[in-house]
XYZ file of C-alpha atoms in Angstrom:
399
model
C -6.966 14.449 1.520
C -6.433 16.803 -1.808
C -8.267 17.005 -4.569
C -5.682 15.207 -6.587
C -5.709 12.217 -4.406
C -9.698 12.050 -4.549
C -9.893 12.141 -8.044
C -7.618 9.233 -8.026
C -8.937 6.685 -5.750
C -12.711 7.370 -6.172
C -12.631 8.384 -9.921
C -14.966 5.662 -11.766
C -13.922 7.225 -15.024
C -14.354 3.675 -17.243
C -10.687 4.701 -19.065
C -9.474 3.113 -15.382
C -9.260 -0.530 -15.158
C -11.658 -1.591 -12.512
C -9.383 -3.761 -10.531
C -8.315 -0.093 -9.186
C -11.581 0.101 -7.218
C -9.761 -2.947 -4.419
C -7.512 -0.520 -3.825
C -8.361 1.564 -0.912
C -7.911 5.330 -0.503
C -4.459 4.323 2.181
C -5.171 5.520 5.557
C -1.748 6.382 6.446
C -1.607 8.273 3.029
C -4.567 10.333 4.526
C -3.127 10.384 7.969
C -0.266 11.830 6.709
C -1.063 14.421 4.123
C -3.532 16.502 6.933
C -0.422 16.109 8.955
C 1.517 18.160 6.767
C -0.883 20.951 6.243
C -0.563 21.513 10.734
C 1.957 22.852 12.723
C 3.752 21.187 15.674
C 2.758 17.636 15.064
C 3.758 14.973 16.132
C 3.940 11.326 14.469
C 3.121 8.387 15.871
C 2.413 6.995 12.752
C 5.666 6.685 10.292
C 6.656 2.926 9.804
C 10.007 3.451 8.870
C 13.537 3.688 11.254
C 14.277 7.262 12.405
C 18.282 6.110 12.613
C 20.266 6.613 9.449
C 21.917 3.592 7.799
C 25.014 2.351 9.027
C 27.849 4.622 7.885
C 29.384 1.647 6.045
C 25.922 0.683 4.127
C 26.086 4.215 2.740
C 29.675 4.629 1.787
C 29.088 1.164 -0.070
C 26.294 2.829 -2.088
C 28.708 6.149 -2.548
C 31.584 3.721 -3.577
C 29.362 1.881 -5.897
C 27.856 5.068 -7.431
C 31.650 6.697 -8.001
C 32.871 3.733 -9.477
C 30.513 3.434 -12.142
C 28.126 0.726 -11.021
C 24.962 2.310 -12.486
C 23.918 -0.096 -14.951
C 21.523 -3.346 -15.102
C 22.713 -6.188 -12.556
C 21.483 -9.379 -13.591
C 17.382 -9.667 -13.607
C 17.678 -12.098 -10.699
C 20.030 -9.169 -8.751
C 23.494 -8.471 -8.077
C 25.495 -11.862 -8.207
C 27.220 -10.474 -4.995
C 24.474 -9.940 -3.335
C 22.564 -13.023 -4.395
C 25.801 -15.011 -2.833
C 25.537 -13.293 0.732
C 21.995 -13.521 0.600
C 22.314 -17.138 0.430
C 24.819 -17.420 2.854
C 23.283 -15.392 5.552
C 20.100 -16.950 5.241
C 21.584 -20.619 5.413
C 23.653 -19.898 8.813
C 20.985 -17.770 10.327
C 18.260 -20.916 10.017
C 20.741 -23.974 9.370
C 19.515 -24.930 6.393
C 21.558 -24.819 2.802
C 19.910 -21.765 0.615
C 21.196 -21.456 -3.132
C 21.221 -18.174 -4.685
C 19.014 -19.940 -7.384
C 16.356 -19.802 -4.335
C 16.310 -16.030 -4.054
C 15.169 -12.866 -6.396
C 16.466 -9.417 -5.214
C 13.231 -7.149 -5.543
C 12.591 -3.479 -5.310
C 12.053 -3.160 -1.521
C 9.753 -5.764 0.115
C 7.062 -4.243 -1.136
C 7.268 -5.878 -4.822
C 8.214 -9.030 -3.017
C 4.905 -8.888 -1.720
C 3.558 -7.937 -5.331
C 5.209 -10.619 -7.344
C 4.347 -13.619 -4.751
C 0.540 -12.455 -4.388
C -0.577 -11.299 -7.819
C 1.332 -14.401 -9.395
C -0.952 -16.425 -7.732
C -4.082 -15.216 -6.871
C -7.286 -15.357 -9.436
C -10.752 -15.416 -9.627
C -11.953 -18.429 -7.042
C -8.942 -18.633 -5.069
C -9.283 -18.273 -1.114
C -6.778 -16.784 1.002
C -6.359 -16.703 4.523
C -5.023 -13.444 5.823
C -4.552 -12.531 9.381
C -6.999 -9.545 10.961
C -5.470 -7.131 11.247
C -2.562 -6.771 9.203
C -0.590 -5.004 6.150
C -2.623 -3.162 4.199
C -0.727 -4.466 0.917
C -1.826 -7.993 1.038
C -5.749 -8.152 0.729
C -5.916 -5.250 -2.464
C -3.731 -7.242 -3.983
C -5.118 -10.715 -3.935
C -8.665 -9.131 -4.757
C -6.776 -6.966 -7.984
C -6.569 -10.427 -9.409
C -9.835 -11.662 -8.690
C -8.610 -13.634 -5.117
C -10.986 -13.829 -2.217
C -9.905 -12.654 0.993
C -10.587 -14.688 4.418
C -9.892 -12.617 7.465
C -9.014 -14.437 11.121
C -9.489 -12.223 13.952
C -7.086 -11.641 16.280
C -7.468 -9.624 19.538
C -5.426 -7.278 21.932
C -6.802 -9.303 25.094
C -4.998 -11.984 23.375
C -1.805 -10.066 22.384
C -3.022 -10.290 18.513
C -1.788 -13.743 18.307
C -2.644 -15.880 15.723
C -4.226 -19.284 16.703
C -3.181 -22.217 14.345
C -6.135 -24.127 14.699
C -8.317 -21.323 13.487
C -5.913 -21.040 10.229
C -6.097 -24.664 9.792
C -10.097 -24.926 10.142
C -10.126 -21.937 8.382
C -9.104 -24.267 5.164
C -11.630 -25.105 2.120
C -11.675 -26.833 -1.241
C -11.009 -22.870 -2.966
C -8.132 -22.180 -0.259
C -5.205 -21.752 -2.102
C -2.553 -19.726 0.068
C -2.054 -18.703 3.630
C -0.456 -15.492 4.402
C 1.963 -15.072 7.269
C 3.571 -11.715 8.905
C 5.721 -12.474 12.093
C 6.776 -10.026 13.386
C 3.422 -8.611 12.672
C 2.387 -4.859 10.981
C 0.598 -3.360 13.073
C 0.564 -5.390 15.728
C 4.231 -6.528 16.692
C 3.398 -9.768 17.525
C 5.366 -12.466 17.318
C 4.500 -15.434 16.419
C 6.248 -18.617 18.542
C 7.625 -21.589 16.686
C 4.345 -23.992 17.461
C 1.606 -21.828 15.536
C 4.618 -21.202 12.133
C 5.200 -25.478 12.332
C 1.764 -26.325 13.069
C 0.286 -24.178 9.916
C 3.299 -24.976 7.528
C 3.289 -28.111 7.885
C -0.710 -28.634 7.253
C -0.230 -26.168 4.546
C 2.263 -28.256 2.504
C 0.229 -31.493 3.301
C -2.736 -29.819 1.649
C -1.058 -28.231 -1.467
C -1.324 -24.657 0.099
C 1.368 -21.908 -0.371
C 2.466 -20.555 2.741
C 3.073 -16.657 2.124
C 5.580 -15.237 4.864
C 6.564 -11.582 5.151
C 9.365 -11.563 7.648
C 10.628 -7.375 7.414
C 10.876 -6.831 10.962
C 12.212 -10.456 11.235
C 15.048 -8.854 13.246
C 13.238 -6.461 15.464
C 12.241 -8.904 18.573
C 12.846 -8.394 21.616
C 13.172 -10.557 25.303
C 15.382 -13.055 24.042
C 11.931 -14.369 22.334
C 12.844 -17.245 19.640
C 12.233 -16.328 16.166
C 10.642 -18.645 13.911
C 10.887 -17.866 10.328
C 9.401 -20.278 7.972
C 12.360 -21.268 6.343
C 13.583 -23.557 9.831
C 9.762 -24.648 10.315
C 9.610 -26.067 6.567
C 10.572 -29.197 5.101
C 11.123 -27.877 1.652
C 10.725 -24.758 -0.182
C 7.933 -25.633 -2.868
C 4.905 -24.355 -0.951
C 6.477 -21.438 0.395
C 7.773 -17.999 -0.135
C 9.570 -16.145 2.418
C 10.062 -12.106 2.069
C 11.836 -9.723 3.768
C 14.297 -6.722 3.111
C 17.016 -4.305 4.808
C 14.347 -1.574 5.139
C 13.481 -2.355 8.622
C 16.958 -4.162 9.727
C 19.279 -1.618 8.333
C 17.420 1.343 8.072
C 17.573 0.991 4.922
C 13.941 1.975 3.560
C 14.602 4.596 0.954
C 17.479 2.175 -0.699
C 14.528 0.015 -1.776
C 16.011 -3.519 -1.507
C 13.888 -6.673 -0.176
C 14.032 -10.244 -1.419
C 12.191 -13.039 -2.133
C 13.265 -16.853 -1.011
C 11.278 -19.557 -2.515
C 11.707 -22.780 -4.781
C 13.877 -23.001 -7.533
C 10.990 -23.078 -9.846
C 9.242 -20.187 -8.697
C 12.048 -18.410 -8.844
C 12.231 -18.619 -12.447
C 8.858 -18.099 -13.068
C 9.186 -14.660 -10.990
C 12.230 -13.988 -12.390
C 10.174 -13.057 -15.748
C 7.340 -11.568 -13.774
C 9.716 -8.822 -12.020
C 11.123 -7.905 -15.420
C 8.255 -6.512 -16.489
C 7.592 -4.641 -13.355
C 10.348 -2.939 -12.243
C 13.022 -4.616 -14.388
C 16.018 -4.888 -11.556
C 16.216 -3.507 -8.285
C 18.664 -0.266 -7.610
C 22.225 -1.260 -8.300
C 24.494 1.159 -6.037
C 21.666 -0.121 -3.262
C 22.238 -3.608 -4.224
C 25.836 -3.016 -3.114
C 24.864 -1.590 -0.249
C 23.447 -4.559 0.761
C 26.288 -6.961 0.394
C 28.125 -4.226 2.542
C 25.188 -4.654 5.340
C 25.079 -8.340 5.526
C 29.234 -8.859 5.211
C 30.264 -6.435 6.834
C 29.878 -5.263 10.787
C 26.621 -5.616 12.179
C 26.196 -4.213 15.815
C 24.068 -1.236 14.262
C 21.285 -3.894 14.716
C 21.906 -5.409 18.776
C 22.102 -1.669 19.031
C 18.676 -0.393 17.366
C 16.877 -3.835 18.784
C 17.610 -2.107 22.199
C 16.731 1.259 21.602
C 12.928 0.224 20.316
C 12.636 -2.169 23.342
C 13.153 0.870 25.827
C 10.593 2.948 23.577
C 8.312 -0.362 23.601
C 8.636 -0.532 27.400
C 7.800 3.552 27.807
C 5.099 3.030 25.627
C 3.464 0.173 27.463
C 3.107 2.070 30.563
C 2.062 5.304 29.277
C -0.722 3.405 27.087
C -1.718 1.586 30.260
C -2.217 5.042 32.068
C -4.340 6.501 29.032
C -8.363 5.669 29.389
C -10.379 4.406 26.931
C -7.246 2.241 25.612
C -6.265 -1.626 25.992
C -2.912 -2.301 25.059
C -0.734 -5.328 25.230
C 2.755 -6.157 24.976
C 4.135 -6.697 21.444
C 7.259 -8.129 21.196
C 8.735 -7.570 17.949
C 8.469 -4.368 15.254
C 7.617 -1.061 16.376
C 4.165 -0.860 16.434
C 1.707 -1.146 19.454
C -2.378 -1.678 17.890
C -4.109 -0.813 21.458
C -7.855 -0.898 21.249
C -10.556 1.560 22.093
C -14.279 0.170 23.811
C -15.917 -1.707 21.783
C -18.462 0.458 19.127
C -15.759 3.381 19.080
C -14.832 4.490 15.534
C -10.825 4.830 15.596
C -10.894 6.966 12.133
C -12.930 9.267 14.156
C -11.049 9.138 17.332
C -7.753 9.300 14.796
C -8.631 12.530 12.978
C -9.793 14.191 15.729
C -6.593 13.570 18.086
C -4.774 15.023 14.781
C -6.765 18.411 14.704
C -7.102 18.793 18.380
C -3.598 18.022 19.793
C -1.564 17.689 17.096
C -0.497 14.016 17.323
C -0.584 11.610 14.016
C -1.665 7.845 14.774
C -3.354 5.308 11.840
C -6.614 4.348 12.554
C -7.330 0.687 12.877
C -9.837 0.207 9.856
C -6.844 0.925 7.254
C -5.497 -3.036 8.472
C -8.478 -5.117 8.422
C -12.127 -5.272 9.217
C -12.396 -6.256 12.539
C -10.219 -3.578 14.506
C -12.106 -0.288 13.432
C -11.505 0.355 17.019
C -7.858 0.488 17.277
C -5.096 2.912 16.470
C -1.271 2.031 15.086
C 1.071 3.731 17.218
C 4.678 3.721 15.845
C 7.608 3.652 18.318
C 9.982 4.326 15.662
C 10.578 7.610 17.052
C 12.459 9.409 20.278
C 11.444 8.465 23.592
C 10.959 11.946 24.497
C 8.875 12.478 21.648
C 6.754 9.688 22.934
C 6.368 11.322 25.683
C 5.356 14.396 24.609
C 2.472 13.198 22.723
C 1.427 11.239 25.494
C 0.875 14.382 27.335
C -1.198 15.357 25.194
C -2.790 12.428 23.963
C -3.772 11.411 28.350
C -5.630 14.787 28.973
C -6.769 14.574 25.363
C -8.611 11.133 26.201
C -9.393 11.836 30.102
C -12.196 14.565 28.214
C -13.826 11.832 26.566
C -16.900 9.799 26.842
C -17.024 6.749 25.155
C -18.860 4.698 27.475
């Protein structure tokens, strides 16, 4: 890590406004940066498509840009894209979806902003998987929010059990917060555990948070259950998602938000203090992704399921690591024994072959002995740094 980035995570210089210190110095950030001072690297560790964007996504944006469309949209987004938003969500989960019900946001990753620093404060609980995005818990604690972790474990596929989530509930609990397909663990999670905690959740009063970005990427045939067709209504919830993943669309910086009516409005104001509107010529190239042809998607769904497949087997030939079969995303979160330190194991598979993974720790607290691998990249670049990574761990002791 530089100098630069030091100074800015771990400064405690009181002109900084405390709520900084929840932030943690970002492990992929770190992961990264040593990267790029070596030679011959390889990543395992970028979360983002390797595929351009369909060639009609970006001609939209190029069409967009020559015909002048570089002002303000509307604060709530692009009327256009508001309308196909709607529409696209209503047919993919039967249920009717008004563009009043949806805020266009820059990327997910203010979605995910907006919904949790709106409502988290001092003495409000959340429930947050273990592990998962490294967004969600800085954010609730920023505003004062308390953080309640449930485990999950690679024996178990890192699924999330319902009736934990549910018992998990107190007087202070004030929001639940879902990721299906999950970061880092590509799990999926099946219809019974989304209906089983949405439904307590609106019986108690809780908000049920869902960030649905790789909502797309599952594989098997497997059912996916977003939580707009496992709720009854929409004012407990807010659902989040974006082409980033979908479209390969990550740099364009478009998600969305889906929620009530009345939240809607009340974020509305929130996001025009934060980033205003989201990027216009982008904006268009997302009415162009969702109307127009969309076989770039059956087509990148099967590519990552051969990488999943290749990666499966070679993690099940590699000691030392217990992996599982995720089936959505493209992440596998195999664990090392019990005791090991995966920052350590991390950094020193970086120096000494030259392959980039995320160590565990950056997603939670209980899986400081697991790594993030990425399949977001070639199959034969998978394989490469499996040959390294095999001999690599065959020289180890962690017993």
């Amino acid at each position: 890590m530089s100098k630069l980035d030091f100074d800015f995570y771990e400064s405690e210089d009181p002109v900084w406004n405390p709520a900084l210190l929840t932030i943690p110095v970002p492990g992929i950030r770190k992961m990264v940066n040593m990267a790029a001072t070596m030679d011959d690297v390889i990543h395992l560790s970028i979360g983002q498509p390797d595929a351009p964007a369909p060639p009609h996504v970006i001609q939209a944006a190029v069409d967009a840009l020559e015909a002048g469309q570089t002002g303000y949209t509307m604060d709530a987004g692009l009327p256009e894209l508001l309308d196909a938003l709607a529409e696209y969500n209503g047919e993919r989960y039967g249920r009717k979806i008004s563009p009043e019900n949806i805020l266009v946001t820059t990327g997910a990753t203010e979605a995910i902003y907006l919904a949790l620093t709106a409502v988290s404060a001092p003495g409000r609980e959340f429930i947050v998987p273990d592990p998962s995005f490294m967004l969600y818990a800085p954010l609730i604690r920023m505003n004062g929010g308390e953080v309640k972790y449930i485990p999950t474990r690679a024996e178990n596929n890192h699924q999330l059990d319902p009736h934990e989530v549910i018992d998990a509930i107190d007087k202070n609990t004030h929001a639940i917060v879902l990721n299906s397909p999950s970061n880092p663990t590509g799990t999926v999670y099946p219809r019974e555990t989304v209906e089983m905690i949405v439904q307590e959740a609106a019986y108690r009063g809780i908000y049920v948070i869902s960030d649905e970005v790789y909502d797309h990427l599952v594989y098997d045939n497997r059912d996916y259950a977003g939580v707009l067709s496992c709720c009854s209504d929409l004012d407990h919830v807010m659902i989040i998602s974006s082409f980033s993943k979908t479209f390969s669309m990550a740099g364009m910086r478009i998600g969305w938000l889906i929620a009530s009516q009345g939240a809607i409005r009340k974020l509305r104001r929130y996001h025009m203090f934060t980033t205003t509107v989201a990027n216009t010529p982008c904006q268009w190239a997302g009415v162009a992704a969702l109307r127009g042809d969309r076989s770039f998607v059956d087509g990148i769904v099967e590519t990552y399921k051969k990488r999943r497949d290749r990666l499966v087997q070679l993690v099940e030939q590699t000691p030392y690591l217990e992996g599982y079969m995720p089936e959505g995303a493209f992440y596998l979160f195999p664990s090392l024994p019990d005791g090991v330190n995966g920052n350590n194991v991390a950094l020193r598979l970086l120096r000494e072959t030259g392959v980039c993974t995320i160590p565990g720790e950056t997603f939670g607290e209980s899986c400081r002995n697991a790594l993030r691998i990425s399949y977001a990249t070639s199959i034969d670049k998978i394989e490469e740094a499996f040959e390294r990574i095999i001999p690599w761990m065959e020289k180890q002791d962690f017993d």
